[in-house]
Amino acid sequence: MSKQTRTALLALLERPQDWRYGYELMVLTGIASGTLYPMLIRLCDQGNLEAQWVPSPHESRPPRHAYRLTPSGIALARTIESDDVRTANHGKGFAI
């Protein structure tokens, strides 16, 4: 799994039940749109995210896609989170 995918999943895990816009995730993670949006589609196809169209509050603007973690996505993100904690606690190349 790429570092960018891990970063996006952990960002979504901060508020797992909330719908998040792609632009919000771009700002939060620093992941470029050309990387983020294909990743979000892939995560949806894998069943880790769900997506929905959200009407714009501005009459002249089109609806926007919003994303949130599915139960399997939450489990995956928590696995990543615990892996990151273990790596941070043990470092690399040091005997424990």
PDB file of N, CA and C in Angstrom:
ATOM      1  N   MET A   1       0.857  -1.178   0.000  1.00  0.00           N
ATOM      2  CA  MET A   1       0.000   0.000   0.000  1.00  0.00           C
ATOM      3  C   MET A   1       0.899   1.237   0.000  1.00  0.00           C
ATOM      4  N   SER A   2       0.552   2.213  -0.825  1.00  0.00           N
ATOM      5  CA  SER A   2       1.385   3.402  -0.943  1.00  0.00           C
ATOM      6  C   SER A   2       1.289   4.294   0.300  1.00  0.00           C
ATOM      7  N   LYS A   3       2.297   5.111   0.459  1.00  0.00           N
ATOM      8  CA  LYS A   3       2.311   6.068   1.571  1.00  0.00           C
ATOM      9  C   LYS A   3       1.126   7.029   1.457  1.00  0.00           C
ATOM     10  N   GLN A   4       0.791   7.428   0.225  1.00  0.00           N
ATOM     11  CA  GLN A   4      -0.333   8.350   0.027  1.00  0.00           C
ATOM     12  C   GLN A   4      -1.658   7.694   0.427  1.00  0.00           C
ATOM     13  N   THR A   5      -1.820   6.421   0.101  1.00  0.00           N
ATOM     14  CA  THR A   5      -3.056   5.720   0.480  1.00  0.00           C
ATOM     15  C   THR A   5      -3.149   5.612   1.998  1.00  0.00           C
ATOM     16  N   ARG A   6      -2.044   5.284   2.630  1.00  0.00           N
ATOM     17  CA  ARG A   6      -2.016   5.213   4.096  1.00  0.00           C
ATOM     18  C   ARG A   6      -2.390   6.570   4.694  1.00  0.00           C
ATOM     19  N   THR A   7      -1.815   7.637   4.151  1.00  0.00           N
ATOM     20  CA  THR A   7      -2.077   8.992   4.642  1.00  0.00           C
ATOM     21  C   THR A   7      -3.551   9.349   4.501  1.00  0.00           C
ATOM     22  N   ALA A   8      -4.143   9.046   3.352  1.00  0.00           N
ATOM     23  CA  ALA A   8      -5.558   9.363   3.121  1.00  0.00           C
ATOM     24  C   ALA A   8      -6.464   8.566   4.061  1.00  0.00           C
ATOM     25  N   LEU A   9      -6.178   7.281   4.228  1.00  0.00           N
ATOM     26  CA  LEU A   9      -6.999   6.462   5.124  1.00  0.00           C
ATOM     27  C   LEU A   9      -6.916   6.955   6.568  1.00  0.00           C
ATOM     28  N   LEU A  10      -5.731   7.330   7.003  1.00  0.00           N
ATOM     29  CA  LEU A  10      -5.584   7.836   8.377  1.00  0.00           C
ATOM     30  C   LEU A  10      -6.290   9.180   8.546  1.00  0.00           C
ATOM     31  N   ALA A  11      -6.275  10.010   7.505  1.00  0.00           N
ATOM     32  CA  ALA A  11      -6.998  11.288   7.571  1.00  0.00           C
ATOM     33  C   ALA A  11      -8.499  11.036   7.683  1.00  0.00           C
ATOM     34  N   LEU A  12      -9.007  10.079   6.921  1.00  0.00           N
ATOM     35  CA  LEU A  12     -10.430   9.750   6.997  1.00  0.00           C
ATOM     36  C   LEU A  12     -10.785   9.127   8.345  1.00  0.00           C
ATOM     37  N   LEU A  13      -9.858   8.407   8.938  1.00  0.00           N
ATOM     38  CA  LEU A  13     -10.102   7.763  10.233  1.00  0.00           C
ATOM     39  C   LEU A  13     -10.274   8.779  11.358  1.00  0.00           C
ATOM     40  N   GLU A  14      -9.763   9.985  11.189  1.00  0.00           N
ATOM     41  CA  GLU A  14      -9.937  11.016  12.228  1.00  0.00           C
ATOM     42  C   GLU A  14     -11.415  11.297  12.498  1.00  0.00           C
ATOM     43  N   ARG A  15     -12.246  11.215  11.463  1.00  0.00           N
ATOM     44  CA  ARG A  15     -13.696  11.392  11.591  1.00  0.00           C
ATOM     45  C   ARG A  15     -14.370  10.363  10.684  1.00  0.00           C
ATOM     46  N   PRO A  16     -14.361   9.095  11.090  1.00  0.00           N
ATOM     47  CA  PRO A  16     -14.756   8.020  10.181  1.00  0.00           C
ATOM     48  C   PRO A  16     -16.213   8.029   9.720  1.00  0.00           C
ATOM     49  N   GLN A  17     -17.104   8.623  10.467  1.00  0.00           N
ATOM     50  CA  GLN A  17     -18.518   8.634  10.078  1.00  0.00           C
ATOM     51  C   GLN A  17     -18.890   9.858   9.251  1.00  0.00           C
ATOM     52  N   ASP A  18     -17.982  10.819   9.149  1.00  0.00           N
ATOM     53  CA  ASP A  18     -18.284  12.064   8.432  1.00  0.00           C
ATOM     54  C   ASP A  18     -18.002  11.932   6.942  1.00  0.00           C
ATOM     55  N   TRP A  19     -18.849  12.562   6.145  1.00  0.00           N
ATOM     56  CA  TRP A  19     -18.614  12.661   4.711  1.00  0.00           C
ATOM     57  C   TRP A  19     -17.571  13.743   4.483  1.00  0.00           C
ATOM     58  N   ARG A  20     -16.550  13.432   3.680  1.00  0.00           N
ATOM     59  CA  ARG A  20     -15.454  14.373   3.425  1.00  0.00           C
ATOM     60  C   ARG A  20     -15.328  14.600   1.923  1.00  0.00           C
ATOM     61  N   TYR A  21     -15.113  15.833   1.527  1.00  0.00           N
ATOM     62  CA  TYR A  21     -14.896  16.171   0.125  1.00  0.00           C
ATOM     63  C   TYR A  21     -13.453  15.890  -0.264  1.00  0.00           C
ATOM     64  N   GLY A  22     -13.252  15.560  -1.533  1.00  0.00           N
ATOM     65  CA  GLY A  22     -11.908  15.332  -2.033  1.00  0.00           C
ATOM     66  C   GLY A  22     -11.005  16.524  -1.820  1.00  0.00           C
ATOM     67  N   TYR A  23     -11.527  17.733  -2.065  1.00  0.00           N
ATOM     68  CA  TYR A  23     -10.706  18.929  -1.886  1.00  0.00           C
ATOM     69  C   TYR A  23     -10.254  19.058  -0.430  1.00  0.00           C
ATOM     70  N   GLU A  24     -11.135  18.762   0.487  1.00  0.00           N
ATOM     71  CA  GLU A  24     -10.784  18.809   1.917  1.00  0.00           C
ATOM     72  C   GLU A  24      -9.641  17.838   2.211  1.00  0.00           C
ATOM     73  N   LEU A  25      -9.725  16.645   1.625  1.00  0.00           N
ATOM     74  CA  LEU A  25      -8.668  15.656   1.827  1.00  0.00           C
ATOM     75  C   LEU A  25      -7.357  16.100   1.184  1.00  0.00           C
ATOM     76  N   MET A  26      -7.446  16.770   0.024  1.00  0.00           N
ATOM     77  CA  MET A  26      -6.230  17.296  -0.619  1.00  0.00           C
ATOM     78  C   MET A  26      -5.526  18.293   0.294  1.00  0.00           C
ATOM     79  N   VAL A  27      -6.287  19.204   0.862  1.00  0.00           N
ATOM     80  CA  VAL A  27      -5.716  20.226   1.748  1.00  0.00           C
ATOM     81  C   VAL A  27      -5.140  19.581   3.004  1.00  0.00           C
ATOM     82  N   LEU A  28      -5.873  18.647   3.567  1.00  0.00           N
ATOM     83  CA  LEU A  28      -5.469  17.994   4.816  1.00  0.00           C
ATOM     84  C   LEU A  28      -4.218  17.139   4.646  1.00  0.00           C
ATOM     85  N   THR A  29      -4.120  16.428   3.522  1.00  0.00           N
ATOM     86  CA  THR A  29      -3.033  15.465   3.340  1.00  0.00           C
ATOM     87  C   THR A  29      -1.879  15.971   2.477  1.00  0.00           C
ATOM     88  N   GLY A  30      -2.144  16.976   1.656  1.00  0.00           N
ATOM     89  CA  GLY A  30      -1.119  17.441   0.723  1.00  0.00           C
ATOM     90  C   GLY A  30      -0.977  16.546  -0.496  1.00  0.00           C
ATOM     91  N   ILE A  31      -1.897  15.627  -0.698  1.00  0.00           N
ATOM     92  CA  ILE A  31      -1.857  14.733  -1.851  1.00  0.00           C
ATOM     93  C   ILE A  31      -2.470  15.452  -3.050  1.00  0.00           C
ATOM     94  N   ALA A  32      -1.777  15.433  -4.176  1.00  0.00           N
ATOM     95  CA  ALA A  32      -2.245  16.115  -5.387  1.00  0.00           C
ATOM     96  C   ALA A  32      -3.512  15.452  -5.933  1.00  0.00           C
ATOM     97  N   SER A  33      -4.346  16.243  -6.582  1.00  0.00           N
ATOM     98  CA  SER A  33      -5.619  15.735  -7.097  1.00  0.00           C
ATOM     99  C   SER A  33      -5.431  14.583  -8.078  1.00  0.00           C
ATOM    100  N   GLY A  34      -4.393  14.626  -8.901  1.00  0.00           N
ATOM    101  CA  GLY A  34      -4.145  13.566  -9.870  1.00  0.00           C
ATOM    102  C   GLY A  34      -3.794  12.238  -9.225  1.00  0.00           C
ATOM    103  N   THR A  35      -3.382  12.275  -7.982  1.00  0.00           N
ATOM    104  CA  THR A  35      -3.109  11.060  -7.211  1.00  0.00           C
ATOM    105  C   THR A  35      -4.308  10.706  -6.334  1.00  0.00           C
ATOM    106  N   LEU A  36      -4.901  11.724  -5.715  1.00  0.00           N
ATOM    107  CA  LEU A  36      -5.958  11.486  -4.728  1.00  0.00           C
ATOM    108  C   LEU A  36      -7.229  10.907  -5.337  1.00  0.00           C
ATOM    109  N   TYR A  37      -7.739  11.522  -6.405  1.00  0.00           N
ATOM    110  CA  TYR A  37      -9.035  11.081  -6.925  1.00  0.00           C
ATOM    111  C   TYR A  37      -9.003   9.659  -7.475  1.00  0.00           C
ATOM    112  N   PRO A  38      -7.977   9.243  -8.243  1.00  0.00           N
ATOM    113  CA  PRO A  38      -7.921   7.825  -8.634  1.00  0.00           C
ATOM    114  C   PRO A  38      -7.823   6.888  -7.421  1.00  0.00           C
ATOM    115  N   MET A  39      -7.107   7.328  -6.390  1.00  0.00           N
ATOM    116  CA  MET A  39      -6.988   6.535  -5.169  1.00  0.00           C
ATOM    117  C   MET A  39      -8.358   6.383  -4.495  1.00  0.00           C
ATOM    118  N   LEU A  40      -9.120   7.465  -4.420  1.00  0.00           N
ATOM    119  CA  LEU A  40     -10.443   7.405  -3.800  1.00  0.00           C
ATOM    120  C   LEU A  40     -11.360   6.461  -4.584  1.00  0.00           C
ATOM    121  N   ILE A  41     -11.291   6.518  -5.906  1.00  0.00           N
ATOM    122  CA  ILE A  41     -12.098   5.612  -6.729  1.00  0.00           C
ATOM    123  C   ILE A  41     -11.699   4.157  -6.472  1.00  0.00           C
ATOM    124  N   ARG A  42     -10.395   3.905  -6.418  1.00  0.00           N
ATOM    125  CA  ARG A  42      -9.898   2.543  -6.164  1.00  0.00           C
ATOM    126  C   ARG A  42     -10.366   2.046  -4.790  1.00  0.00           C
ATOM    127  N   LEU A  43     -10.276   2.915  -3.768  1.00  0.00           N
ATOM    128  CA  LEU A  43     -10.716   2.520  -2.426  1.00  0.00           C
ATOM    129  C   LEU A  43     -12.221   2.244  -2.394  1.00  0.00           C
ATOM    130  N   CYS A  44     -12.992   2.997  -3.179  1.00  0.00           N
ATOM    131  CA  CYS A  44     -14.434   2.717  -3.291  1.00  0.00           C
ATOM    132  C   CYS A  44     -14.656   1.370  -3.966  1.00  0.00           C
ATOM    133  N   ASP A  45     -13.936   1.122  -5.063  1.00  0.00           N
ATOM    134  CA  ASP A  45     -14.078  -0.150  -5.784  1.00  0.00           C
ATOM    135  C   ASP A  45     -13.716  -1.342  -4.909  1.00  0.00           C
ATOM    136  N   GLN A  46     -12.780  -1.149  -3.987  1.00  0.00           N
ATOM    137  CA  GLN A  46     -12.341  -2.219  -3.083  1.00  0.00           C
ATOM    138  C   GLN A  46     -13.270  -2.384  -1.880  1.00  0.00           C
ATOM    139  N   GLY A  47     -14.243  -1.461  -1.730  1.00  0.00           N
ATOM    140  CA  GLY A  47     -15.191  -1.553  -0.624  1.00  0.00           C
ATOM    141  C   GLY A  47     -14.731  -0.887   0.659  1.00  0.00           C
ATOM    142  N   ASN A  48     -13.646  -0.105   0.589  1.00  0.00           N
ATOM    143  CA  ASN A  48     -13.136   0.563   1.789  1.00  0.00           C
ATOM    144  C   ASN A  48     -13.698   1.968   1.988  1.00  0.00           C
ATOM    145  N   LEU A  49     -14.261   2.530   0.943  1.00  0.00           N
ATOM    146  CA  LEU A  49     -14.900   3.848   1.008  1.00  0.00           C
ATOM    147  C   LEU A  49     -16.262   3.755   0.360  1.00  0.00           C
ATOM    148  N   GLU A  50     -17.151   4.635   0.785  1.00  0.00           N
ATOM    149  CA  GLU A  50     -18.393   4.839   0.062  1.00  0.00           C
ATOM    150  C   GLU A  50     -18.406   6.288  -0.411  1.00  0.00           C
ATOM    151  N   ALA A  51     -19.091   6.536  -1.508  1.00  0.00           N
ATOM    152  CA  ALA A  51     -19.146   7.880  -2.084  1.00  0.00           C
ATOM    153  C   ALA A  51     -20.597   8.236  -2.349  1.00  0.00           C
ATOM    154  N   GLN A  52     -20.877   9.519  -2.264  1.00  0.00           N
ATOM    155  CA  GLN A  52     -22.209   9.998  -2.608  1.00  0.00           C
ATOM    156  C   GLN A  52     -22.097  11.401  -3.171  1.00  0.00           C
ATOM    157  N   TRP A  53     -23.066  11.748  -3.996  1.00  0.00           N
ATOM    158  CA  TRP A  53     -23.140  13.112  -4.511  1.00  0.00           C
ATOM    159  C   TRP A  53     -23.855  13.979  -3.485  1.00  0.00           C
ATOM    160  N   VAL A  54     -23.266  15.128  -3.196  1.00  0.00           N
ATOM    161  CA  VAL A  54     -23.842  16.060  -2.226  1.00  0.00           C
ATOM    162  C   VAL A  54     -24.183  17.353  -2.975  1.00  0.00           C
ATOM    163  N   PRO A  55     -25.444  17.791  -2.909  1.00  0.00           N
ATOM    164  CA  PRO A  55     -25.805  19.025  -3.592  1.00  0.00           C
ATOM    165  C   PRO A  55     -25.022  20.212  -3.026  1.00  0.00           C
ATOM    166  N   SER A  56     -24.678  21.123  -3.908  1.00  0.00           N
ATOM    167  CA  SER A  56     -23.971  22.325  -3.469  1.00  0.00           C
ATOM    168  C   SER A  56     -24.937  23.264  -2.761  1.00  0.00           C
ATOM    169  N   PRO A  57     -24.463  23.928  -1.715  1.00  0.00           N
ATOM    170  CA  PRO A  57     -25.326  24.921  -1.069  1.00  0.00           C
ATOM    171  C   PRO A  57     -25.504  26.169  -1.939  1.00  0.00           C
ATOM    172  N   HIS A  58     -24.675  26.299  -2.975  1.00  0.00           N
ATOM    173  CA  HIS A  58     -24.750  27.432  -3.894  1.00  0.00           C
ATOM    174  C   HIS A  58     -25.496  26.994  -5.154  1.00  0.00           C
ATOM    175  N   GLU A  59     -26.536  27.704  -5.482  1.00  0.00           N
ATOM    176  CA  GLU A  59     -27.422  27.305  -6.563  1.00  0.00           C
ATOM    177  C   GLU A  59     -26.693  27.139  -7.901  1.00  0.00           C
ATOM    178  N   SER A  60     -25.699  27.928  -8.158  1.00  0.00           N
ATOM    179  CA  SER A  60     -25.036  27.901  -9.462  1.00  0.00           C
ATOM    180  C   SER A  60     -23.911  26.865  -9.554  1.00  0.00           C
ATOM    181  N   ARG A  61     -23.650  26.147  -8.488  1.00  0.00           N
ATOM    182  CA  ARG A  61     -22.541  25.184  -8.477  1.00  0.00           C
ATOM    183  C   ARG A  61     -23.076  23.751  -8.579  1.00  0.00           C
ATOM    184  N   PRO A  62     -22.287  22.886  -9.216  1.00  0.00           N
ATOM    185  CA  PRO A  62     -22.728  21.483  -9.353  1.00  0.00           C
ATOM    186  C   PRO A  62     -22.567  20.721  -8.041  1.00  0.00           C
ATOM    187  N   PRO A  63     -23.220  19.559  -7.941  1.00  0.00           N
ATOM    188  CA  PRO A  63     -23.031  18.730  -6.755  1.00  0.00           C
ATOM    189  C   PRO A  63     -21.595  18.235  -6.674  1.00  0.00           C
ATOM    190  N   ARG A  64     -21.188  17.836  -5.477  1.00  0.00           N
ATOM    191  CA  ARG A  64     -19.819  17.369  -5.250  1.00  0.00           C
ATOM    192  C   ARG A  64     -19.849  15.968  -4.677  1.00  0.00           C
ATOM    193  N   HIS A  65     -18.786  15.220  -4.963  1.00  0.00           N
ATOM    194  CA  HIS A  65     -18.635  13.883  -4.393  1.00  0.00           C
ATOM    195  C   HIS A  65     -18.119  14.006  -2.964  1.00  0.00           C
ATOM    196  N   ALA A  66     -18.671  13.219  -2.084  1.00  0.00           N
ATOM    197  CA  ALA A  66     -18.178  13.134  -0.707  1.00  0.00           C
ATOM    198  C   ALA A  66     -17.870  11.668  -0.420  1.00  0.00           C
ATOM    199  N   TYR A  67     -16.914  11.458   0.463  1.00  0.00           N
ATOM    200  CA  TYR A  67     -16.417  10.113   0.752  1.00  0.00           C
ATOM    201  C   TYR A  67     -16.380   9.881   2.256  1.00  0.00           C
ATOM    202  N   ARG A  68     -16.575   8.611   2.647  1.00  0.00           N
ATOM    203  CA  ARG A  68     -16.348   8.221   4.031  1.00  0.00           C
ATOM    204  C   ARG A  68     -15.982   6.745   4.075  1.00  0.00           C
ATOM    205  N   LEU A  69     -15.382   6.361   5.168  1.00  0.00           N
ATOM    206  CA  LEU A  69     -14.943   4.984   5.336  1.00  0.00           C
ATOM    207  C   LEU A  69     -16.135   4.048   5.548  1.00  0.00           C
ATOM    208  N   THR A  70     -16.045   2.866   4.969  1.00  0.00           N
ATOM    209  CA  THR A  70     -16.998   1.790   5.253  1.00  0.00           C
ATOM    210  C   THR A  70     -16.474   1.051   6.490  1.00  0.00           C
ATOM    211  N   PRO A  71     -17.243   0.126   7.051  1.00  0.00           N
ATOM    212  CA  PRO A  71     -16.710  -0.656   8.175  1.00  0.00           C
ATOM    213  C   PRO A  71     -15.391  -1.368   7.835  1.00  0.00           C
ATOM    214  N   SER A  72     -15.273  -1.914   6.629  1.00  0.00           N
ATOM    215  CA  SER A  72     -14.003  -2.567   6.267  1.00  0.00           C
ATOM    216  C   SER A  72     -12.893  -1.538   6.098  1.00  0.00           C
ATOM    217  N   GLY A  73     -13.231  -0.336   5.634  1.00  0.00           N
ATOM    218  CA  GLY A  73     -12.240   0.732   5.527  1.00  0.00           C
ATOM    219  C   GLY A  73     -11.761   1.201   6.892  1.00  0.00           C
ATOM    220  N   ILE A  74     -12.669   1.260   7.847  1.00  0.00           N
ATOM    221  CA  ILE A  74     -12.292   1.630   9.219  1.00  0.00           C
ATOM    222  C   ILE A  74     -11.326   0.590   9.779  1.00  0.00           C
ATOM    223  N   ALA A  75     -11.640  -0.692   9.564  1.00  0.00           N
ATOM    224  CA  ALA A  75     -10.763  -1.763  10.052  1.00  0.00           C
ATOM    225  C   ALA A  75      -9.385  -1.667   9.397  1.00  0.00           C
ATOM    226  N   LEU A  76      -9.345  -1.416   8.089  1.00  0.00           N
ATOM    227  CA  LEU A  76      -8.072  -1.281   7.383  1.00  0.00           C
ATOM    228  C   LEU A  76      -7.273  -0.101   7.923  1.00  0.00           C
ATOM    229  N   ALA A  77      -7.932   1.044   8.097  1.00  0.00           N
ATOM    230  CA  ALA A  77      -7.243   2.241   8.600  1.00  0.00           C
ATOM    231  C   ALA A  77      -6.726   2.013  10.020  1.00  0.00           C
ATOM    232  N   ARG A  78      -7.484   1.326  10.843  1.00  0.00           N
ATOM    233  CA  ARG A  78      -7.016   1.038  12.209  1.00  0.00           C
ATOM    234  C   ARG A  78      -5.815   0.105  12.197  1.00  0.00           C
ATOM    235  N   THR A  79      -5.778  -0.827  11.262  1.00  0.00           N
ATOM    236  CA  THR A  79      -4.613  -1.703  11.108  1.00  0.00           C
ATOM    237  C   THR A  79      -3.380  -0.880  10.739  1.00  0.00           C
ATOM    238  N   ILE A  80      -3.563   0.044   9.812  1.00  0.00           N
ATOM    239  CA  ILE A  80      -2.461   0.925   9.400  1.00  0.00           C
ATOM    240  C   ILE A  80      -1.998   1.760  10.579  1.00  0.00           C
ATOM    241  N   GLU A  81      -2.959   2.296  11.327  1.00  0.00           N
ATOM    242  CA  GLU A  81      -2.642   3.127  12.489  1.00  0.00           C
ATOM    243  C   GLU A  81      -1.833   2.335  13.515  1.00  0.00           C
ATOM    244  N   SER A  82      -2.239   1.097  13.794  1.00  0.00           N
ATOM    245  CA  SER A  82      -1.504   0.299  14.784  1.00  0.00           C
ATOM    246  C   SER A  82      -0.138  -0.109  14.240  1.00  0.00           C
ATOM    247  N   ASP A  83      -0.022  -0.371  12.943  1.00  0.00           N
ATOM    248  CA  ASP A  83       1.281  -0.671  12.339  1.00  0.00           C
ATOM    249  C   ASP A  83       2.223   0.513  12.461  1.00  0.00           C
ATOM    250  N   ASP A  84       1.686   1.717  12.233  1.00  0.00           N
ATOM    251  CA  ASP A  84       2.507   2.928  12.337  1.00  0.00           C
ATOM    252  C   ASP A  84       2.990   3.149  13.765  1.00  0.00           C
ATOM    253  N   VAL A  85       2.144   2.847  14.746  1.00  0.00           N
ATOM    254  CA  VAL A  85       2.532   2.997  16.156  1.00  0.00           C
ATOM    255  C   VAL A  85       3.641   2.008  16.493  1.00  0.00           C
ATOM    256  N   ARG A  86       3.496   0.759  16.038  1.00  0.00           N
ATOM    257  CA  ARG A  86       4.537  -0.243  16.304  1.00  0.00           C
ATOM    258  C   ARG A  86       5.856   0.154  15.664  1.00  0.00           C
ATOM    259  N   THR A  87       5.824   0.632  14.429  1.00  0.00           N
ATOM    260  CA  THR A  87       7.042   1.049  13.739  1.00  0.00           C
ATOM    261  C   THR A  87       7.688   2.229  14.456  1.00  0.00           C
ATOM    262  N   ALA A  88       6.866   3.180  14.885  1.00  0.00           N
ATOM    263  CA  ALA A  88       7.401   4.355  15.583  1.00  0.00           C
ATOM    264  C   ALA A  88       8.036   3.959  16.913  1.00  0.00           C
ATOM    265  N   ASN A  89       7.454   3.004  17.599  1.00  0.00           N
ATOM    266  CA  ASN A  89       7.975   2.588  18.901  1.00  0.00           C
ATOM    267  C   ASN A  89       9.253   1.763  18.792  1.00  0.00           C
ATOM    268  N   HIS A  90       9.413   1.040  17.695  1.00  0.00           N
ATOM    269  CA  HIS A  90      10.553   0.131  17.569  1.00  0.00           C
ATOM    270  C   HIS A  90      11.640   0.644  16.639  1.00  0.00           C
ATOM    271  N   GLY A  91      11.342   1.610  15.811  1.00  0.00           N
ATOM    272  CA  GLY A  91      12.352   2.117  14.891  1.00  0.00           C
ATOM    273  C   GLY A  91      12.738   1.090  13.853  1.00  0.00           C
ATOM    274  N   LYS A  92      13.771   1.418  13.101  1.00  0.00           N
ATOM    275  CA  LYS A  92      14.240   0.507  12.044  1.00  0.00           C
ATOM    276  C   LYS A  92      15.679   0.133  12.328  1.00  0.00           C
ATOM    277  N   GLY A  93      15.979  -1.134  12.208  1.00  0.00           N
ATOM    278  CA  GLY A  93      17.352  -1.595  12.306  1.00  0.00           C
ATOM    279  C   GLY A  93      17.909  -1.739  13.707  1.00  0.00           C
ATOM    280  N   PHE A  94      17.071  -1.633  14.710  1.00  0.00           N
ATOM    281  CA  PHE A  94      17.541  -1.754  16.078  1.00  0.00           C
ATOM    282  C   PHE A  94      16.975  -3.019  16.706  1.00  0.00           C
ATOM    283  N   ALA A  95      17.779  -3.710  17.436  1.00  0.00           N
ATOM    284  CA  ALA A  95      17.317  -4.898  18.143  1.00  0.00           C
ATOM    285  C   ALA A  95      16.522  -4.475  19.369  1.00  0.00           C
ATOM    286  N   ILE A  96      15.526  -5.260  19.668  1.00  0.00           N
ATOM    287  CA  ILE A  96      14.686  -4.939  20.823  1.00  0.00           C
ATOM    288  C   ILE A  96      14.974  -5.915  21.934  1.00  0.00           C
TER     289      ILE A  96
END
